XYZ file of C-alpha atoms in Angstrom:
625
model
C -3.181 48.806 -40.635
C 0.747 47.763 -39.971
C 3.038 48.448 -43.002
C 6.529 46.598 -43.184
C 9.022 46.122 -46.171
C 7.332 42.895 -48.228
C 4.276 42.615 -45.326
C 1.167 43.649 -44.855
C -0.745 43.209 -41.616
C -3.975 44.059 -40.326
C -7.079 43.602 -38.356
C -10.458 42.350 -39.620
C -13.720 42.194 -37.686
C -15.443 39.108 -39.511
C -18.737 37.066 -38.683
C -16.274 34.459 -37.438
C -14.246 36.492 -35.279
C -11.300 38.787 -35.330
C -8.637 38.039 -37.940
C -4.881 39.052 -38.411
C -4.588 38.690 -41.689
C -0.812 38.851 -43.753
C -0.325 39.767 -47.253
C 2.921 39.354 -49.122
C 4.427 41.606 -51.609
C 7.661 41.603 -54.004
C 9.374 45.009 -52.529
C 8.221 47.246 -54.529
C 4.101 47.152 -53.410
C 3.663 44.521 -56.117
C 1.175 41.463 -54.213
C 3.012 38.045 -54.776
C 1.487 34.723 -54.695
C 1.170 32.791 -51.973
C 3.044 33.616 -48.634
C 6.816 33.684 -47.792
C 7.492 30.027 -46.914
C 10.205 30.969 -43.606
C 7.436 34.228 -42.529
C 5.098 31.280 -42.183
C 8.011 29.149 -40.025
C 8.211 31.860 -38.366
C 4.872 32.330 -37.183
C 4.356 28.859 -36.452
C 7.697 29.086 -34.162
C 5.536 31.894 -31.865
C 3.325 29.794 -31.478
C 5.528 27.170 -29.558
C 4.955 29.530 -26.967
C 1.597 28.165 -26.214
C 2.667 24.418 -26.232
C 5.721 25.378 -23.724
C 2.838 26.673 -21.643
C 0.250 24.436 -22.478
C 2.849 21.995 -21.555
C 3.983 22.900 -18.253
C 0.073 23.025 -17.193
C 0.269 19.136 -18.070
C 2.954 18.146 -16.314
C 0.539 19.182 -12.848
C -1.385 16.573 -13.632
C -1.043 13.129 -11.884
C -2.486 11.429 -14.439
C -0.795 12.548 -17.336
C 2.537 12.015 -15.352
C 1.527 8.246 -15.235
C 1.463 8.049 -19.417
C 5.313 10.359 -19.465
C 6.882 8.037 -16.397
C 5.154 4.825 -18.112
C 3.448 3.464 -15.630
C 0.518 1.423 -15.299
C -2.739 3.248 -15.474
C -6.951 2.242 -15.611
C -9.674 2.187 -17.995
C -10.775 5.086 -17.090
C -7.056 7.183 -16.732
C -6.394 6.228 -20.162
C -10.000 7.469 -21.435
C -8.897 10.974 -19.418
C -5.426 11.279 -20.700
C -7.605 10.665 -24.564
C -9.762 13.299 -23.742
C -6.756 15.933 -22.599
C -4.395 15.042 -25.914
C -7.504 15.199 -27.799
C -8.141 18.892 -26.188
C -4.634 19.406 -26.834
C -5.423 18.577 -30.845
C -8.166 20.852 -30.854
C -5.887 23.983 -29.152
C -3.531 23.091 -31.762
C -6.231 24.028 -34.625
C -7.225 27.149 -33.166
C -3.993 28.745 -32.902
C -2.884 28.060 -36.305
C -2.769 30.265 -39.143
C -5.672 30.283 -41.966
C -4.230 30.668 -45.607
C -5.643 31.022 -48.923
C -3.793 32.253 -52.201
C -1.933 35.126 -51.204
C -2.927 35.329 -47.841
C -2.103 33.959 -44.229
C -4.793 35.042 -41.651
C -4.534 34.049 -38.365
C -8.194 33.651 -36.635
C -9.127 32.868 -32.823
C -12.004 30.080 -32.389
C -13.227 30.057 -35.949
C -15.911 28.471 -36.572
C -16.069 27.207 -39.600
C -13.627 27.585 -42.876
C -13.892 29.212 -46.820
C -14.399 26.157 -49.364
C -10.556 27.804 -50.060
C -9.623 28.072 -46.989
C -6.738 25.791 -45.239
C -4.950 25.243 -41.532
C -1.642 26.347 -40.614
C -1.846 24.359 -37.647
C 0.653 22.522 -34.630
C -2.755 19.804 -33.593
C -0.686 16.970 -34.554
C 2.189 17.943 -31.696
C -0.678 16.695 -29.206
C -1.424 14.057 -30.654
C 2.198 12.416 -31.743
C 2.862 13.087 -27.937
C -0.463 10.987 -26.786
C 1.132 8.142 -29.242
C 4.385 8.710 -28.016
C 3.924 7.803 -23.971
C 0.144 6.221 -24.724
C 0.429 3.538 -26.863
C -1.951 3.201 -29.957
C -4.787 3.765 -28.218
C -4.553 7.058 -26.620
C -3.021 8.083 -30.076
C -6.327 6.374 -32.063
C -9.091 8.699 -29.431
C -6.107 11.624 -29.701
C -6.432 11.785 -33.332
C -10.040 11.228 -33.726
C -11.016 14.240 -31.755
C -8.835 16.366 -33.283
C -9.684 15.216 -36.727
C -13.141 14.919 -36.216
C -12.929 18.369 -34.859
C -11.314 19.387 -37.933
C -13.138 17.913 -40.386
C -15.951 19.869 -39.187
C -14.692 23.476 -39.729
C -14.702 22.443 -42.996
C -12.343 23.481 -46.044
C -11.171 22.050 -49.207
C -8.892 20.036 -47.017
C -11.114 18.984 -43.688
C -11.334 15.375 -44.388
C -7.754 15.012 -45.598
C -6.804 17.027 -42.452
C -9.136 14.936 -40.056
C -7.653 11.310 -41.818
C -3.653 11.915 -41.550
C -4.914 12.778 -37.328
C -5.712 9.668 -37.354
C -3.036 8.212 -38.769
C -0.149 10.441 -37.145
C -1.915 8.642 -33.901
C -1.271 5.747 -34.971
C 2.226 6.091 -36.269
C 2.765 7.474 -32.423
C 1.715 4.419 -31.426
C 3.679 2.331 -33.679
C 6.633 3.939 -32.763
C 5.937 3.814 -28.486
C 5.143 0.104 -28.663
C 8.604 -0.977 -31.327
C 11.162 2.473 -30.032
C 12.442 0.992 -26.816
C 8.905 -0.247 -25.635
C 7.914 3.418 -25.695
C 10.675 4.045 -22.764
C 13.172 6.976 -23.070
C 12.366 7.847 -26.230
C 14.638 10.335 -27.235
C 13.887 13.811 -28.598
C 15.159 12.629 -32.678
C 12.981 9.840 -32.583
C 10.021 12.431 -31.754
C 10.959 15.005 -33.463
C 11.670 12.553 -36.675
C 7.442 10.732 -35.760
C 6.023 14.546 -35.421
C 8.090 15.428 -38.877
C 7.141 12.022 -40.055
C 3.707 12.660 -39.222
C 3.242 16.032 -41.356
C 4.318 14.511 -44.067
C 2.391 11.893 -44.529
C -0.438 15.095 -43.808
C 0.672 16.790 -46.778
C 0.369 13.530 -49.139
C -2.883 13.061 -48.074
C -3.944 16.571 -49.349
C -2.231 16.419 -53.003
C -4.253 12.639 -52.670
C -7.317 13.669 -51.476
C -8.341 17.419 -51.745
C -9.674 19.109 -54.716
C -9.399 21.119 -56.671
C -6.187 19.318 -57.131
C -3.883 22.582 -58.210
C -5.215 24.473 -55.378
C -3.746 21.745 -53.063
C -0.779 21.462 -54.852
C 0.045 25.439 -54.136
C -1.262 24.839 -50.663
C 0.823 21.740 -50.026
C 4.187 24.115 -52.002
C 3.308 26.888 -49.350
C 2.775 25.453 -46.347
C 4.557 21.427 -46.377
C 8.064 22.077 -45.031
C 7.159 25.010 -42.475
C 4.446 23.047 -41.045
C 6.861 20.232 -41.653
C 9.835 21.502 -39.379
C 7.715 23.478 -36.972
C 4.951 20.639 -35.808
C 7.873 18.091 -35.802
C 10.133 21.222 -33.044
C 7.409 21.307 -30.941
C 6.631 17.304 -30.232
C 10.407 17.520 -29.190
C 9.954 20.785 -27.265
C 7.035 19.698 -26.062
C 8.158 16.235 -24.535
C 11.309 18.252 -24.160
C 9.799 20.770 -21.462
C 7.585 17.669 -19.723
C 10.220 15.467 -18.323
C 12.786 18.882 -18.051
C 10.499 19.447 -15.316
C 9.614 16.155 -13.936
C 13.396 15.331 -13.621
C 14.421 18.768 -11.809
C 11.265 17.635 -9.734
C 12.682 14.341 -8.615
C 16.125 15.802 -7.864
C 14.610 17.941 -5.619
C 12.711 14.937 -4.132
C 16.395 12.307 -4.082
C 17.894 15.763 -2.413
C 15.321 15.920 0.050
C 15.034 11.902 0.544
C 19.312 12.574 0.729
C 18.243 15.077 3.260
C 15.892 12.895 5.551
C 18.472 10.221 5.450
C 21.026 11.646 6.297
C 18.968 13.374 9.912
C 17.923 9.968 10.118
C 21.848 7.979 10.565
C 22.859 11.026 12.732
C 19.181 10.789 15.367
C 18.753 7.041 14.792
C 21.941 6.479 17.627
C 19.902 8.738 20.316
C 16.268 7.893 19.154
C 16.958 4.381 20.213
C 17.594 5.064 23.541
C 13.491 6.753 23.157
C 12.326 10.025 24.107
C 14.020 11.505 27.233
C 15.912 14.666 27.904
C 19.499 13.602 26.470
C 17.581 12.486 22.987
C 15.889 14.770 22.470
C 18.862 17.640 22.942
C 20.979 15.561 21.046
C 17.796 15.529 18.138
C 17.198 18.712 17.958
C 20.981 20.030 17.885
C 20.553 17.961 14.612
C 17.520 19.209 13.552
C 18.480 22.657 13.898
C 21.339 22.501 11.605
C 19.667 20.879 9.419
C 15.852 22.308 8.693
C 17.276 25.957 9.007
C 14.728 27.105 11.626
C 15.040 29.879 14.426
C 14.396 26.964 16.918
C 13.592 23.727 16.966
C 11.659 22.104 20.383
C 11.166 18.630 21.293
C 7.986 17.708 23.709
C 6.853 14.314 25.550
C 3.461 14.865 26.832
C 3.321 17.473 29.865
C 6.923 18.710 29.757
C 9.653 20.766 27.469
C 12.396 17.818 26.899
C 14.950 19.755 24.748
C 14.697 23.793 23.302
C 17.989 24.831 21.056
C 18.377 28.274 18.793
C 17.280 31.843 19.468
C 15.003 31.807 22.849
C 17.176 29.761 24.474
C 17.264 31.415 27.499
C 13.266 31.346 27.747
C 12.926 28.006 27.291
C 14.296 26.266 29.753
C 14.419 22.341 29.951
C 11.434 20.681 32.037
C 9.886 23.338 32.361
C 5.758 22.492 31.841
C 4.438 23.115 28.079
C 2.600 26.371 28.193
C 0.745 26.856 24.584
C -2.428 25.628 23.272
C -1.184 25.019 20.573
C 1.202 22.181 21.010
C -1.699 20.853 23.676
C -4.319 20.649 20.628
C -1.534 18.553 18.481
C -1.145 16.396 21.612
C -4.882 15.760 21.871
C -6.048 15.545 17.729
C -2.299 14.580 16.676
C -2.819 16.492 13.722
C -0.108 18.934 12.590
C -0.247 23.003 13.845
C 0.876 25.544 11.693
C 0.921 29.344 13.029
C 2.132 32.634 13.455
C 2.010 34.647 16.683
C -1.129 35.978 16.555
C -2.440 32.192 17.487
C -0.123 31.253 19.195
C -1.623 30.496 23.128
C -1.224 33.888 24.731
C 1.107 32.487 27.564
C 4.203 31.412 25.687
C 6.300 34.461 25.016
C 8.361 34.022 21.990
C 10.963 35.142 21.109
C 11.178 38.832 19.747
C 12.531 37.446 16.186
C 10.124 34.423 15.906
C 6.349 35.669 14.687
C 5.455 31.628 12.692
C 5.878 28.229 14.059
C 5.437 24.478 12.798
C 3.704 22.275 15.340
C 4.200 17.911 14.456
C 2.996 15.293 16.779
C 5.256 11.715 17.666
C 3.564 8.269 17.649
C 3.707 5.206 18.807
C 1.335 3.606 17.074
C -1.812 4.913 17.560
C -0.572 7.331 20.494
C 1.080 10.663 20.952
C 3.522 10.040 22.679
C 4.829 14.105 22.304
C 5.958 17.350 19.642
C 8.570 18.735 17.712
C 8.629 22.149 17.239
C 10.192 24.582 14.638
C 10.000 28.115 15.088
C 10.558 30.956 11.827
C 10.652 34.309 11.700
C 7.641 34.077 9.344
C 4.797 32.302 8.309
C 6.705 32.494 4.732
C 9.653 30.844 5.068
C 7.538 27.372 6.552
C 7.233 26.571 2.500
C 5.737 23.404 0.535
C 9.172 21.973 0.740
C 9.577 22.634 4.278
C 6.460 20.891 5.398
C 6.858 17.702 3.521
C 10.515 17.644 5.009
C 9.226 18.534 8.560
C 5.994 16.014 8.234
C 8.760 13.690 7.019
C 11.011 14.220 10.125
C 7.138 13.392 12.459
C 7.092 10.021 10.767
C 10.900 9.397 10.619
C 11.952 10.113 14.943
C 7.959 8.241 15.238
C 9.170 4.976 13.588
C 12.959 5.345 15.158
C 10.836 5.705 18.127
C 8.580 2.834 17.659
C 11.909 0.760 17.050
C 13.161 1.615 20.118
C 10.195 0.296 22.148
C 10.090 -2.795 20.312
C 14.149 -3.359 20.402
C 13.268 -2.528 24.419
C 10.542 -5.028 24.624
C 13.188 -7.543 22.493
C 15.895 -6.815 25.447
C 12.984 -7.710 28.230
C 11.863 -10.645 26.576
C 15.476 -11.830 26.444
C 16.171 -11.087 30.465
C 13.337 -12.402 30.702
C 14.425 -15.260 29.467
C 17.936 -15.147 31.794
C 16.259 -14.884 34.298
C 14.536 -17.678 33.820
C 17.120 -19.475 33.076
C 18.797 -18.536 35.519
C 15.933 -19.569 39.061
C 16.518 -23.251 36.627
C 20.016 -23.797 37.792
C 20.876 -21.311 39.981
C 23.533 -23.331 41.935
C 22.578 -21.199 45.548
C 18.949 -21.754 45.829
C 19.842 -25.606 44.429
C 22.287 -25.838 46.421
C 21.142 -25.218 49.577
C 17.652 -26.625 48.696
C 19.506 -30.337 48.007
C 21.375 -29.634 51.684
C 17.979 -28.735 53.502
C 16.205 -31.629 51.764
C 19.146 -34.486 52.586
C 19.054 -33.167 55.585
C 15.471 -34.131 56.805
C 16.010 -37.561 54.688
C 16.649 -39.217 58.156
C 14.953 -37.099 60.312
C 11.853 -36.209 58.197
C 11.324 -38.568 54.965
C 8.011 -36.633 54.363
C 8.745 -33.694 54.654
C 11.638 -34.045 52.663
C 9.566 -36.014 50.241
C 7.062 -32.910 50.007
C 10.098 -30.420 48.768
C 11.490 -32.161 46.694
C 8.300 -32.281 45.129
C 7.722 -28.493 45.615
C 11.486 -28.379 44.244
C 10.584 -29.717 41.020
C 7.182 -28.360 40.961
C 9.271 -24.969 40.785
C 11.671 -25.752 38.529
C 9.023 -27.369 35.861
C 7.482 -24.200 36.059
C 9.946 -22.018 35.455
C 11.429 -24.185 32.210
C 7.134 -23.556 31.348
C 7.900 -20.010 31.388
C 10.672 -19.327 29.207
C 8.256 -21.244 26.596
C 4.555 -18.627 27.556
C 3.888 -15.490 27.041
C 0.871 -15.751 29.104
C 0.187 -16.971 32.350
C -2.619 -16.992 35.569
C -2.966 -16.268 38.602
C -4.068 -19.183 40.152
C -0.359 -20.812 37.971
C 1.936 -17.814 39.525
C 0.710 -19.051 42.852
C 1.459 -22.565 42.504
C 4.863 -21.806 41.314
C 5.615 -19.086 44.486
C 4.061 -21.776 46.570
C 6.658 -24.349 45.361
C 9.639 -21.726 46.297
C 8.339 -20.456 49.849
C 7.795 -23.880 51.139
C 11.634 -24.719 50.458
C 12.548 -21.179 51.987
C 10.172 -21.698 55.083
C 11.374 -24.909 55.572
C 15.081 -23.774 54.844
C 14.505 -20.658 57.195
C 12.090 -23.323 60.188
C 10.183 -20.388 62.059
C 11.912 -17.412 60.707
C 10.037 -16.677 57.617
C 5.966 -16.897 57.933
C 3.677 -16.430 54.807
C 0.189 -15.664 54.821
C -2.193 -15.632 52.156
C -5.094 -13.688 51.041
C -6.488 -14.380 48.037
C -9.831 -14.017 46.007
C -10.531 -17.627 44.855
C -12.813 -16.299 41.734
C -9.896 -14.499 40.414
C -7.297 -16.928 40.122
C -8.133 -16.902 36.061
C -6.812 -13.954 35.398
C -4.280 -13.363 32.572
C -0.998 -11.830 33.704
C 2.601 -12.505 31.587
C 4.737 -15.596 32.787
C 6.936 -14.901 36.099
C 5.653 -11.589 37.335
C 5.018 -12.972 40.403
C 8.084 -14.727 41.697
C 10.452 -11.863 41.544
C 8.780 -9.624 44.046
C 8.544 -12.961 45.866
C 12.421 -12.797 45.631
C 12.733 -9.247 46.495
C 10.547 -9.590 49.543
C 12.479 -12.708 50.841
C 15.961 -11.222 50.321
C 15.131 -7.656 51.115
C 13.686 -8.543 54.267
C 16.854 -11.525 55.457
C 19.070 -8.677 55.008
C 16.605 -5.489 56.744
C 16.545 -8.183 59.269
C 13.430 -8.359 61.387
C 12.718 -11.366 63.738
C 10.673 -12.993 62.286
C 10.042 -12.426 58.883
C 6.293 -11.949 57.400
C 5.535 -11.981 54.051
C 2.305 -11.362 52.637
C 0.437 -12.096 49.628
C -2.528 -10.708 48.528
C -4.893 -10.720 45.706
C -8.248 -8.548 45.758
C -10.471 -6.591 43.811
C -11.378 -3.000 43.682
C -13.559 -1.861 41.103
C -13.381 -4.144 37.534
C -9.837 -4.589 38.011
C -7.699 -6.649 40.780
C -4.818 -5.702 42.726
C -2.121 -7.490 43.154
C 0.131 -7.226 46.583
C 3.258 -8.894 48.127
C 4.282 -6.930 51.710
C 7.223 -7.354 54.384
C 8.049 -6.438 57.493
C 11.493 -5.477 56.582
C 13.037 -2.063 57.654
C 11.997 0.282 55.177
C 13.566 0.494 51.329
C 15.650 4.106 51.423
C 14.255 7.273 49.563
C 16.836 7.692 47.248
C 16.812 3.790 46.121
C 13.345 3.861 46.276
C 13.125 6.623 43.450
C 15.766 4.572 41.566
C 13.821 2.027 41.274
C 11.042 3.612 39.487
C 12.842 5.132 36.852
C 15.480 1.465 36.066
C 17.286 -1.376 36.542
C 19.080 -0.668 39.679
C 22.184 -3.056 40.456
C 22.575 -5.159 43.400
C 24.421 -8.283 44.794
C 21.730 -10.290 44.880
C 19.739 -8.700 41.566
C 16.640 -7.552 43.059
C 16.464 -4.183 41.623
C 17.253 -5.510 37.835
C 14.235 -8.433 38.778
C 11.957 -5.542 39.761
C 12.141 -2.825 36.272
C 11.873 -5.933 34.491
C 8.419 -6.603 35.808
C 7.670 -3.177 36.360
C 8.366 -2.580 32.465
C 6.723 -5.628 31.233
C 3.796 -4.560 33.105
C 3.506 -1.782 31.682
C 5.181 -2.405 27.905
C 3.155 -5.388 27.313
C -0.381 -2.842 28.588
C -1.263 -5.057 31.267
C -1.402 -2.720 33.714
C -1.021 1.343 33.266
C 0.761 2.528 36.499
C 3.166 -0.561 36.764
C 4.351 -1.925 40.121
C 3.745 0.750 42.569
C 6.164 0.691 45.950
C 5.896 2.526 49.210
C 8.070 1.498 52.397
C 8.758 2.775 55.761
C 9.493 1.757 59.328
C 6.318 1.200 60.280
C 4.142 0.092 57.825
C 7.013 -2.373 56.331
C 8.037 -2.941 51.961
C 5.114 -3.429 50.222
C 5.049 -4.348 46.002
C 1.591 -3.862 44.266
C 0.069 -3.662 40.511
C -3.349 -3.323 38.746
C -4.600 -6.001 36.286
C -7.191 -4.312 34.689
C -10.533 -6.292 32.658
C -9.956 -5.018 29.495
C -8.604 -7.621 27.226
C -8.550 -10.100 29.425
C -10.931 -13.152 26.943
C -8.112 -11.773 24.010
C -5.411 -12.405 26.027
C -6.760 -15.905 27.020
C -7.402 -16.754 23.327
C -3.026 -15.533 23.293
C -1.736 -17.522 26.337
C 1.105 -19.895 25.955
């Protein structure tokens, strides 16, 4: 038992639980009738600690946050929220103070009340918040649950308190509908609705509870403390919820701002694709923005860039050495690990003991990885994890956009090349001069050449409006071109055809073979081996088709040959640009995985070939033209 001046407190074990009893006296040892309102109000405010805890827990529940944010919720979600707030109202009852004439008691998890007992409680807080944010249906449901529970506890105010809980839910729902339509309800309105609900409860107790003298004494003792405490409690509940959500939104906004800033800084580099140069510039930016010890970027085979601690160990261009990186490349899933879990072939820098590796995607394929190194795994916080995952998606999107841009550029270049072929002044001038010179000497040959010229230009014009063609259509176009060139060079050009006629329906991008024939003749003539022999070969290889254009001209220099495989090589004839264009179209349009294969030496001549795969041939036929 504990005694203080004017206040007597003691614990009593009862069949209904542990009762904490407070008795008041007048300071001279004489017990006062009733409990001081200020003391009761202070006890009620102490219960706000429980309210704060529950409010914070509820902010972790997704459906509750949807209701608070006034977003659309399903019927089942509304039912869940109603049950949640109803349960909170029950908690408000159990954490209340049991009062009777002359004393107040705090009983934990009481199962029933005596006839002369009532509860000073925080039940209305959950009901009011339910109605203010969920509408009258949620408020009514929470009121029925919490009010029904209070009615079952008994006491001479059981029915009055149960009924007032239902009315409080409807009142809060009314405020939700008519006060700014439930959006941004102020703390003042929340306090007012909470206090008004308790005021109505006091009125119902006076009207319903009997005996009246006992009801009047109860309202006189608990009325003002409950009205003020529940109004403040409802406002504090909403304040806690909004504060937590607002801080999280601010944090999310900061993260979004960082991500957008990184996107703005890296987009000019990632537009170049996944190269050593673009990876290096991007890693420098990420190292500064993310705050990691080191940042690295790889493709599927080698390290493209490494910046930060350990830069002297990891050199750009070196092979991938960790099993963790290979795992990400193969599975496409992020990896977080410590040094002990890293593959032993990787000698991590002494101050680096943890890493997070995320994939870089292009459509559904993993084309590389992004690696962040940290001193300990604890520094890979959930916030940094989300940021790194977001950067992975961001950079993947930028790489995908770079690929789309490259395809668009290639398509434009193809169209330009086709238009150039249509009106090429040199080709047209030479062809017309040839036809004019033959009109008198060989009119029939001149007529055939004119038809070939007409067919050639018609096919080029059609190629600007189509994406796909067939091997047969491509061969007809280059036949027209070669007929004119053979007549022009008069015995200095020999063309040999080795074509499997059963393969002529295979699909191929338009204007693929004609640039290869042009290159063979221009390069062969420039290399000057008389006469110039050109072979066009189309043959089946297992489930694929190989197309080969061969000429017996002198070999292409090795340094130039290496450049042709990596990018456009500008020349007077423009053949290098044409070859690179064909190579990229074959690979990017998923026609040939390896693209062009170029072999050249003085003994065997020069051959350019590529494989067409059977996969998706039917689909290409449906989409051709």
